[in-house]
């Protein structure tokens, strides 16, 4: 039998100038810049979004113009708001984002065009931010609220969701989360979106495809699932017994652990952990942080020798919780998507504009050989 590449492991589907990963050493570069250097330099999310969309770091003037383009996207039309609010408040937040993005796929006349694609992408970052605010507010039982321009996307977003002026520390943490999740080469979501746009479907449809893949618990859904597992444990004193009963026994996978590419500690997980500490979690977030730390030690002892370590989703939920986002309705994965939409679009642009070909793999047939077809009354 011909061999297949299960899970497309180690298959290169495109070249990229965007992101590269050294999975053995645990290093992540965004266009040559180390993720730690970007965070330590206190870069704004918009600077890094610009880097991905336009291929270089912006000047002050370019950054100001880019922010204005993002802000043009904030004012999403009523039909996209309704595509969210028409659904029950018990809905999954990522599915709500999918609905709103599908409403744009239905109505916006997007066609691939090198002259306009990048400005379009900037606007979509703004649209996605308002969509995410409306989706989160909806599942929290609040009226829709769009973003209003301020000096940063992180600030406008927190203000829209929570109806209050966020502190500088909160804005910084939200900004860093936007950067940390921004891109990661070609995981399942980016690949799913690439398949969609390889057929020359519009950019919004590509985003819907990517969101659908992100939602799964083995990918972005792990952001919520990891925090849910801390909640299920409930108390730091129960970590050992929970681990023995559920993980050591092989009953469950440890969520927020393991990665197809990293065989060591994910550098983003280290930064998320530091962010969680800096936010000085209180109440439920404090308890979950204590549980996570204990679980991390047990997980590394158990799985470290197999190259399975905390990934980016292990501590991100605690950061989101400390910022005030409740652990419900897949909100944490929707926040991941708000960040990743930039990486998706940057990959789509690279692929469609410079290396386009319909993605159409093959399957090795292992079914029956030719046989007569029996009508239903003869079976
Ligand atoms: N807990 C327990 N065992 C694990 C885990 C885990 N988290 N991850 C991998 N393994 C084991 C797995 O059971 C298998 O063991 P064996 O060879 O004995 O059958 C082996 O490792 C290989 O697993 P795999 O699923 O074939 O490997 P993969 O390269 O496809 O794994 C993964 C990647 C992310 C699907 C997996 O590590 C996983 O399920 N992790 C938990 C979910 C998670 O945290 N996902 C987030 C991924 S990173 C960020 C993101 O995309 O959002």
PDB file of N, CA and C in Angstrom, residues 38 41-53 56-59 63 66-67 70 175 179 182:
ATOM      1  N   UNK A  38      10.406  40.845  21.263  1.00  0.00           N
ATOM      2  CA  UNK A  38       9.247  41.683  20.913  1.00  0.00           C
ATOM      3  C   UNK A  38       8.491  42.089  22.188  1.00  0.00           C
ATOM      4  N   UNK A  41      10.547  44.418  24.458  1.00  0.00           N
ATOM      5  CA  UNK A  41      10.651  45.778  23.901  1.00  0.00           C
ATOM      6  C   UNK A  41       9.338  46.548  24.058  1.00  0.00           C
ATOM      7  N   UNK A  42       8.333  45.902  24.633  1.00  0.00           N
ATOM      8  CA  UNK A  42       7.006  46.503  24.820  1.00  0.00           C
ATOM      9  C   UNK A  42       6.415  46.998  23.495  1.00  0.00           C
ATOM     10  N   UNK A  43       6.568  46.164  22.462  1.00  0.00           N
ATOM     11  CA  UNK A  43       5.975  46.503  21.157  1.00  0.00           C
ATOM     12  C   UNK A  43       4.463  46.539  21.284  1.00  0.00           C
ATOM     13  N   UNK A  44       3.835  47.347  20.452  1.00  0.00           N
ATOM     14  CA  UNK A  44       2.365  47.343  20.457  1.00  0.00           C
ATOM     15  C   UNK A  44       1.886  46.248  19.504  1.00  0.00           C
ATOM     16  N   UNK A  45       0.698  45.692  19.794  1.00  0.00           N
ATOM     17  CA  UNK A  45       0.136  44.651  18.929  1.00  0.00           C
ATOM     18  C   UNK A  45       0.018  45.179  17.500  1.00  0.00           C
ATOM     19  N   UNK A  46      -0.328  46.458  17.355  1.00  0.00           N
ATOM     20  CA  UNK A  46      -0.509  47.020  16.013  1.00  0.00           C
ATOM     21  C   UNK A  46       0.803  47.029  15.229  1.00  0.00           C
ATOM     22  N   UNK A  47       1.933  47.280  15.922  1.00  0.00           N
ATOM     23  CA  UNK A  47       3.219  47.244  15.213  1.00  0.00           C
ATOM     24  C   UNK A  47       3.474  45.854  14.633  1.00  0.00           C
ATOM     25  N   UNK A  48       3.144  44.845  15.416  1.00  0.00           N
ATOM     26  CA  UNK A  48       3.422  43.467  14.971  1.00  0.00           C
ATOM     27  C   UNK A  48       2.393  43.041  13.917  1.00  0.00           C
ATOM     28  N   UNK A  49       1.160  43.519  14.066  1.00  0.00           N
ATOM     29  CA  UNK A  49       0.166  43.251  13.018  1.00  0.00           C
ATOM     30  C   UNK A  49       0.637  43.876  11.701  1.00  0.00           C
ATOM     31  N   UNK A  50       1.159  45.087  11.791  1.00  0.00           N
ATOM     32  CA  UNK A  50       1.667  45.773  10.594  1.00  0.00           C
ATOM     33  C   UNK A  50       2.808  44.951   9.984  1.00  0.00           C
ATOM     34  N   UNK A  51       3.700  44.475  10.846  1.00  0.00           N
ATOM     35  CA  UNK A  51       4.832  43.657  10.381  1.00  0.00           C
ATOM     36  C   UNK A  51       4.330  42.466   9.557  1.00  0.00           C
ATOM     37  N   UNK A  52       3.300  41.805  10.050  1.00  0.00           N
ATOM     38  CA  UNK A  52       2.783  40.623   9.348  1.00  0.00           C
ATOM     39  C   UNK A  52       2.047  40.985   8.062  1.00  0.00           C
ATOM     40  N   UNK A  53       1.324  42.082   8.100  1.00  0.00           N
ATOM     41  CA  UNK A  53       0.501  42.419   6.925  1.00  0.00           C
ATOM     42  C   UNK A  53       1.342  43.096   5.835  1.00  0.00           C
ATOM     43  N   UNK A  56       7.155  44.617   7.093  1.00  0.00           N
ATOM     44  CA  UNK A  56       8.249  45.319   7.797  1.00  0.00           C
ATOM     45  C   UNK A  56       7.677  46.091   8.981  1.00  0.00           C
ATOM     46  N   UNK A  57       8.541  46.463   9.904  1.00  0.00           N
ATOM     47  CA  UNK A  57       8.061  47.258  11.044  1.00  0.00           C
ATOM     48  C   UNK A  57       7.676  48.655  10.553  1.00  0.00           C
ATOM     49  N   UNK A  58       6.626  49.234  11.126  1.00  0.00           N
ATOM     50  CA  UNK A  58       6.170  50.538  10.633  1.00  0.00           C
ATOM     51  C   UNK A  58       6.976  51.709  11.199  1.00  0.00           C
ATOM     52  N   UNK A  59       6.994  52.814  10.464  1.00  0.00           N
ATOM     53  CA  UNK A  59       7.448  54.079  11.038  1.00  0.00           C
ATOM     54  C   UNK A  59       6.289  54.606  11.872  1.00  0.00           C
ATOM     55  N   UNK A  63       2.401  53.623  11.317  1.00  0.00           N
ATOM     56  CA  UNK A  63       1.637  53.014  12.400  1.00  0.00           C
ATOM     57  C   UNK A  63       0.335  53.795  12.650  1.00  0.00           C
ATOM     58  N   UNK A  66      -2.050  52.988   9.913  1.00  0.00           N
ATOM     59  CA  UNK A  66      -2.526  51.607  10.059  1.00  0.00           C
ATOM     60  C   UNK A  66      -3.608  51.537  11.137  1.00  0.00           C
ATOM     61  N   UNK A  67      -3.367  52.234  12.249  1.00  0.00           N
ATOM     62  CA  UNK A  67      -4.364  52.228  13.334  1.00  0.00           C
ATOM     63  C   UNK A  67      -5.693  52.789  12.833  1.00  0.00           C
ATOM     64  N   UNK A  70      -7.471  50.122  10.898  1.00  0.00           N
ATOM     65  CA  UNK A  70      -8.082  49.145  11.819  1.00  0.00           C
ATOM     66  C   UNK A  70      -9.375  49.739  12.388  1.00  0.00           C
ATOM     67  N   UNK A 175      -2.488  43.492  25.336  1.00  0.00           N
ATOM     68  CA  UNK A 175      -1.640  43.769  24.172  1.00  0.00           C
ATOM     69  C   UNK A 175      -0.673  42.603  23.939  1.00  0.00           C
ATOM     70  N   UNK A 179      -0.197  39.747  20.855  1.00  0.00           N
ATOM     71  CA  UNK A 179       1.048  39.452  20.128  1.00  0.00           C
ATOM     72  C   UNK A 179       1.391  37.957  20.221  1.00  0.00           C
ATOM     73  N   UNK A 182      -0.470  35.731  17.850  1.00  0.00           N
ATOM     74  CA  UNK A 182      -0.690  36.332  16.525  1.00  0.00           C
ATOM     75  C   UNK A 182      -0.462  35.387  15.350  1.00  0.00           C
TER      76      UNK A 182
END
